[in-house]
Coordinates of C-alpha atoms and ligand atoms in Angstrom, one line a residue:
M1345 CA 124.7 167.6 10.0
K1346 CA 127.5 164.5 8.6
N1347 CA 126.3 161.3 7.4
I1348 CA 128.9 158.4 9.2
V1349 CA 129.1 154.4 8.4
V1350 CA 131.1 152.6 10.7
L1351 CA 132.4 150.1 9.9
G1352 CA 133.6 147.2 12.1
S1353 CA 130.6 148.6 13.9
T1354 CA 130.0 145.6 16.6
G1355 CA 133.8 145.9 17.4
S1356 CA 135.6 147.7 20.6
I1357 CA 135.5 150.7 18.6
G1358 CA 132.5 150.5 16.7
K1359 CA 130.6 150.4 19.3
N1360 CA 132.5 152.9 21.2
T1361 CA 131.8 154.7 17.8
L1362 CA 128.1 154.6 18.1
E1363 CA 128.0 156.1 22.0
V1364 CA 129.9 158.7 20.3
A1365 CA 127.2 159.0 17.4
R1366 CA 124.3 158.6 20.1
N1367 CA 125.1 161.6 22.0
L1368 CA 126.0 163.4 19.3
K1369 CA 122.4 163.4 17.6
D1370 CA 122.5 166.9 16.6
K1371 CA 125.6 166.5 14.6
F1372 CA 126.1 163.1 12.6
R1373 CA 123.3 160.8 11.6
V1374 CA 124.9 156.7 10.7
I1375 CA 123.4 155.7 7.7
G1376 CA 126.0 153.0 7.3
L1377 CA 127.1 149.9 10.0
S1378 CA 128.8 146.7 9.0
S1379 CA 129.8 143.3 10.9
N1380 CA 131.4 140.1 10.5
S1381 CA 129.1 137.8 12.0
R1382 CA 127.7 139.1 15.1
W1383 CA 124.6 139.8 13.2
E1384 CA 122.1 140.1 16.6
L1385 CA 124.2 142.8 17.9
L1386 CA 123.9 144.0 14.3
A1387 CA 120.3 143.7 14.6
E1388 CA 120.0 146.0 17.5
Q1389 CA 121.9 148.7 16.1
I1390 CA 119.9 149.2 12.6
E1391 CA 117.0 148.8 15.3
E1392 CA 118.3 152.0 16.7
F1393 CA 120.6 153.7 14.4
K1394 CA 118.1 152.8 11.6
P1395 CA 120.9 153.2 8.7
T1396 CA 119.7 153.0 5.2
C1397 CA 122.9 150.5 4.8
V1398 CA 124.3 148.0 6.2
A1399 CA 127.0 144.8 5.7
L1400 CA 126.8 141.1 7.1
N1401 CA 130.3 139.8 5.7
D1402 CA 128.6 136.3 6.4
R1403 CA 126.4 135.5 3.7
Q1404 CA 124.1 132.9 5.4
L1405 CA 123.3 135.4 8.3
A1406 CA 123.5 138.1 5.9
E1407 CA 119.8 135.8 4.9
K1408 CA 118.5 135.9 8.3
L1409 CA 119.3 139.6 8.6
K1410 CA 117.3 139.8 5.1
R1411 CA 114.6 137.9 6.8
R1412 CA 114.0 139.7 10.2
F1413 CA 113.9 143.6 8.4
T1414 CA 111.8 143.2 5.0
D1415 CA 111.8 146.8 4.8
N1416 CA 113.1 148.3 1.7
N1417 CA 114.4 151.3 2.8
L1418 CA 117.5 149.2 4.2
K1419 CA 120.1 147.5 1.8
I1420 CA 121.6 144.6 3.3
L1421 CA 125.0 144.2 1.4
T1422 CA 127.6 140.6 1.5
G1423 CA 130.1 139.2 0.1
N1424 CA 133.8 140.0 -0.9
N1425 CA 133.5 143.5 -1.3
C1426 CA 130.3 145.0 0.4
L1427 CA 132.4 147.4 2.8
E1428 CA 133.8 149.4 -0.7
E1429 CA 130.2 148.9 -1.7
I1430 CA 128.7 150.8 1.2
V1431 CA 131.5 153.4 1.5
S1432 CA 131.1 154.5 -2.7
N1433 CA 127.3 155.5 -1.3
Q1434 CA 127.0 158.8 -2.4
E1435 CA 125.3 160.4 0.7
V1436 CA 128.8 159.1 3.1
D1437 CA 130.7 162.3 4.3
V1438 CA 132.8 159.7 7.1
V1439 CA 133.7 156.3 7.4
V1440 CA 135.3 155.4 10.4
L1441 CA 136.8 152.1 10.0
A1442 CA 137.3 149.8 12.9
V1443 CA 137.6 146.5 11.0
V1444 CA 140.4 144.4 12.4
G1445 CA 143.1 143.3 9.7
A1446 CA 144.0 143.3 5.8
V1447 CA 140.7 143.6 4.8
G1448 CA 140.6 146.8 6.1
L1449 CA 142.7 148.1 3.5
P1450 CA 140.0 148.0 0.1
A1451 CA 137.7 150.0 2.0
A1452 CA 140.1 152.5 3.0
I1453 CA 141.7 153.3 -0.2
E1454 CA 137.6 153.4 -1.8
T1455 CA 137.2 156.3 1.1
V1456 CA 140.3 158.6 0.5
Q1457 CA 139.8 158.2 -3.0
Q1458 CA 136.2 158.9 -2.9
G1459 CA 137.3 162.4 -0.6
K1460 CA 135.4 161.4 1.9
I1461 CA 136.6 161.6 6.1
L1462 CA 138.4 158.4 7.0
A1463 CA 138.6 158.0 10.7
L1464 CA 141.0 155.7 10.8
A1465 CA 141.1 152.8 13.9
N1466 CA 141.9 150.2 11.2
K1467 CA 146.1 150.5 11.2
E1468 CA 146.6 147.4 9.9
S1469 CA 145.3 149.3 6.4
L1470 CA 148.3 151.7 7.0
V1471 CA 151.3 149.4 7.8
M1472 CA 150.3 147.1 4.8
A1473 CA 150.3 150.1 1.9
G1474 CA 151.2 153.7 3.4
H1475 CA 153.1 154.6 0.7
I1476 CA 149.7 154.1 -1.6
V1477 CA 147.0 155.4 0.6
M1478 CA 148.4 159.0 1.7
P1479 CA 149.1 160.3 -1.2
L1480 CA 145.5 159.3 -2.0
A1481 CA 144.5 162.2 0.8
K1482 CA 144.2 165.6 1.0
K1483 CA 145.5 167.4 4.1
N1484 CA 143.2 166.0 7.0
Q1485 CA 141.6 163.8 5.1
I1486 CA 142.1 160.8 7.1
L1487 CA 141.9 161.7 10.7
P1488 CA 143.3 159.1 13.0
V1489 CA 141.7 157.1 16.0
D1490 CA 144.3 154.9 17.2
S1491 CA 144.9 157.1 21.1
E1492 CA 148.8 157.3 19.9
H1493 CA 148.3 158.5 16.8
S1494 CA 145.3 161.0 18.0
A1495 CA 147.7 162.4 20.6
I1496 CA 150.3 163.5 18.4
F1497 CA 147.6 165.0 16.0
Q1498 CA 146.6 166.7 18.7
S1499 CA 149.5 167.9 19.8
L1500 CA 150.9 168.9 16.1
Q1501 CA 147.5 171.7 16.2
S1502 CA 150.6 173.7 18.2
G1503 CA 152.9 174.0 15.9
K1504 CA 153.3 173.7 11.9
P1505 CA 154.4 169.6 10.3
G1506 CA 158.6 171.6 9.5
E1507 CA 159.2 172.4 12.9
I1508 CA 158.3 168.5 14.5
K1509 CA 162.2 166.8 16.0
R1510 CA 160.1 163.8 16.9
V1511 CA 157.1 161.8 18.3
I1512 CA 157.2 159.9 21.4
I1513 CA 154.6 157.1 21.2
T1514 CA 153.8 156.2 24.9
A1515 CA 153.1 152.2 25.2
S1516 CA 151.3 150.7 28.3
G1517 CA 153.8 147.8 27.8
G1518 CA 150.9 145.5 28.0
P1519 CA 150.2 143.0 30.7
F1520 CA 153.6 140.9 30.3
Y1521 CA 156.4 143.9 30.5
D1522 CA 157.5 142.7 33.9
Y1523 CA 157.0 139.3 33.4
P1524 CA 160.3 137.1 33.8
S1525 CA 161.2 136.2 30.0
D1526 CA 161.8 133.0 30.6
K1527 CA 158.5 132.8 31.5
L1528 CA 156.9 134.4 28.5
S1529 CA 156.9 130.9 26.3
D1530 CA 154.5 129.4 28.7
V1531 CA 151.9 132.3 29.4
T1532 CA 148.3 131.2 28.7
T1533 CA 145.9 133.0 25.9
E1534 CA 143.8 134.4 28.8
Q1535 CA 146.7 135.4 30.6
A1536 CA 147.4 137.9 27.1
L1537 CA 144.0 138.8 27.0
K1538 CA 143.8 140.9 30.3
H1539 CA 145.5 144.5 28.7
P1540 CA 146.1 146.4 32.4
T1541 CA 144.8 149.1 31.0
W1542 CA 142.4 149.0 27.8
Q1543 CA 139.5 147.4 26.7
M1544 CA 139.6 146.4 23.3
G1545 CA 138.8 143.7 20.5
Q1546 CA 141.6 140.3 20.8
K1547 CA 143.9 140.7 17.9
I1548 CA 144.8 143.7 19.5
T1549 CA 144.6 143.3 22.5
I1550 CA 147.4 140.3 22.0
D1551 CA 149.4 142.6 19.5
S1552 CA 149.6 144.8 22.4
A1553 CA 150.8 141.8 24.5
T1554 CA 154.0 141.1 22.0
L1555 CA 154.1 144.8 21.9
M1556 CA 154.1 143.8 18.1
N1557 CA 150.8 146.8 18.4
K1558 CA 153.6 149.3 19.1
A1559 CA 155.5 148.4 16.1
L1560 CA 152.6 148.3 13.9
E1561 CA 152.0 151.8 15.2
I1562 CA 155.7 152.7 14.5
I1563 CA 154.8 152.2 11.0
E1564 CA 150.9 154.0 11.2
A1565 CA 152.8 157.1 12.7
R1566 CA 155.5 157.5 10.1
W1567 CA 153.3 157.4 7.0
L1568 CA 150.1 159.5 8.9
F1569 CA 152.6 162.3 9.9
D1570 CA 155.0 162.1 7.2
L1571 CA 158.3 160.9 9.9
K1572 CA 161.5 159.7 9.0
V1573 CA 162.2 156.0 11.3
E1574 CA 164.4 158.1 13.1
Q1575 CA 162.0 160.3 14.6
I1576 CA 159.7 158.1 16.1
D1577 CA 160.7 157.0 19.9
V1578 CA 158.6 154.6 22.0
V1579 CA 158.7 155.4 25.6
I1580 CA 157.0 152.3 28.2
H1581 CA 154.5 154.5 30.1
P1582 CA 152.5 151.7 32.0
Q1583 CA 149.5 154.3 33.4
S1584 CA 148.3 154.9 29.9
I1585 CA 148.0 158.6 30.9
I1586 CA 149.7 160.4 28.5
H1587 CA 149.1 158.9 25.2
S1588 CA 151.7 160.3 22.9
M1589 CA 154.0 163.8 22.8
V1590 CA 155.2 165.7 20.1
E1591 CA 158.9 167.3 20.8
F1592 CA 159.7 170.5 18.3
C1593 CA 162.0 171.9 16.9
D1594 CA 162.6 174.7 20.3
G1595 CA 162.3 172.2 22.5
S1596 CA 159.0 172.3 23.6
V1597 CA 157.0 169.1 24.3
I1598 CA 153.7 168.8 23.9
A1599 CA 151.5 165.6 25.4
Q1600 CA 148.2 164.7 25.2
M1601 CA 146.5 163.0 28.6
G1602 CA 143.2 161.7 29.7
M1603 CA 142.2 158.9 31.2
P1604 CA 142.1 156.0 28.8
D1605 CA 138.9 155.8 27.1
M1606 CA 138.8 155.5 23.5
K1607 CA 136.0 157.9 22.9
V1608 CA 138.0 161.1 23.7
P1609 CA 140.0 160.4 20.4
I1610 CA 136.9 158.9 18.3
Q1611 CA 135.0 161.9 18.8
Y1612 CA 137.9 164.2 18.1
A1613 CA 138.5 162.4 14.6
L1614 CA 134.4 163.2 14.3
T1615 CA 134.2 166.5 15.4
F1616 CA 137.9 168.1 14.4
P1617 CA 138.8 170.9 14.5
D1618 CA 135.9 171.4 16.6
R1619 CA 135.9 170.2 20.4
N1620 CA 132.6 168.5 21.6
P1621 CA 131.6 167.6 25.2
L1622 CA 132.3 164.4 26.3
K1623 CA 131.3 162.1 29.9
V1624 CA 134.9 160.8 30.3
Q1625 CA 136.0 160.2 33.9
P1626 CA 138.1 163.4 35.3
L1627 CA 142.1 162.8 34.9
N1628 CA 142.5 163.5 38.8
L1629 CA 146.6 163.4 39.0
S1630 CA 147.0 164.0 42.5
N1631 CA 144.7 160.8 43.0
I1632 CA 147.5 158.9 40.4
G1633 CA 150.7 160.4 42.2
S1634 CA 153.0 159.4 39.7
L1635 CA 153.5 158.5 36.0
T1636 CA 156.4 156.7 35.5
F1637 CA 158.5 155.9 31.8
K1638 CA 160.7 153.4 30.7
K1639 CA 162.9 152.5 28.0
P1640 CA 161.7 149.7 26.1
D1641 CA 163.5 146.1 26.5
M1642 CA 163.8 144.9 22.5
E1643 CA 165.5 141.8 23.4
K1644 CA 162.7 140.8 25.6
F1645 CA 160.1 142.2 22.9
P1646 CA 161.5 141.9 19.3
A1647 CA 158.7 142.9 17.7
L1648 CA 159.5 146.2 18.3
R1649 CA 162.7 145.5 16.5
L1650 CA 160.8 144.2 13.4
G1651 CA 158.2 147.4 13.7
Y1652 CA 161.8 149.5 13.7
Q1653 CA 163.0 147.4 10.8
A1654 CA 159.5 147.7 8.5
A1655 CA 159.4 151.2 9.0
R1656 CA 163.1 152.0 7.7
E1657 CA 163.0 149.3 4.9
G1658 CA 159.5 150.1 3.7
G1659 CA 157.9 148.1 0.3
T1660 CA 156.2 145.4 0.9
M1661 CA 158.1 144.7 4.4
G1662 CA 154.9 145.6 6.3
A1663 CA 152.0 144.0 4.4
I1664 CA 155.0 140.8 5.5
L1665 CA 155.2 141.9 8.7
N1666 CA 150.6 142.6 9.0
A1667 CA 149.7 139.5 7.4
A1668 CA 152.4 136.9 8.7
N1669 CA 151.3 138.4 12.2
E1670 CA 147.8 137.9 11.4
V1671 CA 148.0 134.5 11.2
A1672 CA 150.2 134.1 14.1
V1673 CA 147.7 135.6 16.5
Q1674 CA 145.6 134.1 15.3
S1675 CA 147.0 131.0 15.7
F1676 CA 147.5 131.7 19.3
L1677 CA 143.7 132.6 20.0
D1678 CA 143.1 129.0 18.6
G1679 CA 145.5 127.4 21.3
K1680 CA 147.9 126.1 18.8
I1681 CA 151.1 127.7 19.6
R1682 CA 152.8 129.8 22.2
F1683 CA 153.1 132.8 22.6
T1684 CA 156.8 134.0 22.1
D1685 CA 156.1 131.9 18.8
I1686 CA 153.7 135.0 17.3
V1687 CA 156.9 137.3 17.3
L1688 CA 159.2 133.9 16.3
S1689 CA 157.3 133.2 13.6
V1690 CA 157.2 136.8 12.0
E1691 CA 160.9 137.2 11.6
K1692 CA 160.8 134.1 10.6
V1693 CA 158.9 134.9 7.3
I1694 CA 160.4 138.8 7.2
N1695 CA 163.6 137.0 6.9
N1696 CA 162.7 134.9 3.9
H1697 CA 160.5 137.1 1.7
H1698 CA 161.8 138.4 -1.7
F1699 CA 161.7 142.4 -0.7
I1700 CA 160.0 144.7 -3.1
K1701 CA 161.3 148.1 -2.9
N1702 CA 158.3 150.3 -4.6
P1703 CA 155.3 147.8 -4.1
C1704 CA 152.1 148.1 -6.4
M1705 CA 148.9 147.0 -5.1
E1706 CA 148.8 143.5 -6.7
D1707 CA 152.5 143.5 -5.2
I1708 CA 151.3 144.4 -1.8
L1709 CA 148.2 141.8 -2.3
T1710 CA 150.5 139.3 -3.2
A1711 CA 153.1 139.5 -0.5
D1712 CA 150.5 139.2 2.1
A1713 CA 149.2 136.1 0.7
W1714 CA 152.5 134.4 0.5
A1715 CA 153.2 135.5 4.4
R1716 CA 149.6 134.0 5.5
Q1717 CA 150.6 130.5 3.6
E1718 CA 154.7 131.4 4.9
T1719 CA 153.5 131.7 8.4
K1720 CA 150.9 128.5 8.3
K1721 CA 153.7 126.7 7.1
C1722 CA 156.4 127.8 9.3
L1723 CA 153.6 127.0 12.4
M1724 CA 153.1 123.7 11.3
Ligands
NAD905 P1 137.1 143.7 17.6 O1 137.7 142.9 17.3 O2 136.6 144.6 18.5 O3 136.2 144.6 16.4 C1 136.8 144.1 14.8 C2 135.2 144.3 13.7 O4 135.3 144.5 12.8 C3 133.8 143.6 14.2 O5 132.7 144.4 14.2 C4 133.7 142.6 13.4 O6 132.7 141.9 13.4 C5 134.6 143.3 12.0 N1 135.3 142.2 11.2 C6 136.5 141.5 11.7 N2 136.5 140.2 10.7 C7 136.2 141.2 9.7 C8 136.3 140.8 8.2 N3 136.9 139.9 8.0 N4 135.1 141.4 7.4 C9 134.5 142.7 8.0 N5 134.3 143.2 8.9 C10 135.4 141.9 10.0 O7 138.3 145.1 17.0 P2 138.6 146.5 17.5 O8 139.4 146.1 19.1 O9 137.6 146.8 17.4 O10 139.8 147.0 16.4 C11 139.4 147.6 15.5 C12 140.5 148.3 14.8 O11 141.0 149.1 15.3 C13 142.1 147.1 14.4 O12 142.3 147.7 13.2 C14 142.5 147.5 15.7 O13 144.1 147.5 15.3 C15 142.2 149.2 15.6 N6 141.9 150.0 17.2 C16 141.9 149.3 18.5 C17 142.0 150.0 20.0 C18 140.6 149.6 21.0 O14 140.3 150.5 21.6 N7 139.5 148.7 20.4 C19 142.4 151.0 19.3 C20 143.3 151.6 18.7 C21 143.3 151.0 17.7
MG906 MG1 147.1 152.2 19.7

């Protein structure tokens, strides 16, 4: 029996993780949950899973929760360090990090430092500080939840790290891949929030529409699998059936396939190296008919180019790219800027920034804060 904590349990990945846990009750006990503000859903989850500890960032809502759950066996945390606090509970074996954005980084570091398994959905933490997080982790201590990285990780089970020639990350292309370039600046938030193949949180859905999500995934793959940037290719695959591939030195390409369903990579991260039964829609290739592939268009989607640039240059570049993007995406969601301004502003901020090649944690946090300010200024 393993004790798991789900950080960001009220989000899309969080809810899918609880669905997986619900079906593997004999293997996992959910002992910690967290949410930013959705306290009512969190309360339902507390009633069902009976964790010993929960975190709710919003202080006022945390008070509400305390009034509802007066049982002394439930610890209710709030405030700046509440995620790290939950992670440090001695009984925790596995942390599913499913919060969105830079806030995930301290909890990621705490988890690996304490030798616990990190099932990682929060790609932002590796984008910001992969050079700090990865050296702290032992082999297979960080298990990818991101579907592409899970696919690569699964494919890697048929070879050794030294035998990898390259990885091929697939991208659905998002809702605008075939949309006319000159009309992209006019797309609405509603249009951008309609992803063709995946149901996800708002931030990652916008990232998928700009292809910034793929940029973040290039950097994530670079750190997770210790790859050179030249070993990472991206291919547009609109059906989202092949979740990514690894080409080995003998020319064999191993792919992981299946209907798009995040429960598959979540469960694999939780049960690795074992596989367990899971109710998913079966893959019926003759119904699907054809799987298609296209070269990514970096002119139309400059985010990809920025992703490669940040992966190549390293240092503070990932933290800047991520922070600028978080601010710009929020601004777009708030209806304040155009769709195309998201990546334009990220590029401006990247180009203005004071680059540090080997940043320590403090440098990363300073870069993050600077990029947020600078992006706000640039969007005013
Ligand atoms: P979501 O918006 O649906 O959920 C985010 C969760 O994080 C919520 O529980 C929310 O309460 C919590 N949260 C938000 N802000 C917070 C803060 N400041 N402090 C603490 N908690 C906070 O997002 P999601 O789609 O579930 O994505 C979560 C992470 O997983 C992201 O990093 C995303 O890139 C990654 N991811 C998601 C998918 C997917 O299919 N949804 C796939 C791959 C990777
Ligand atoms: Mg992904």
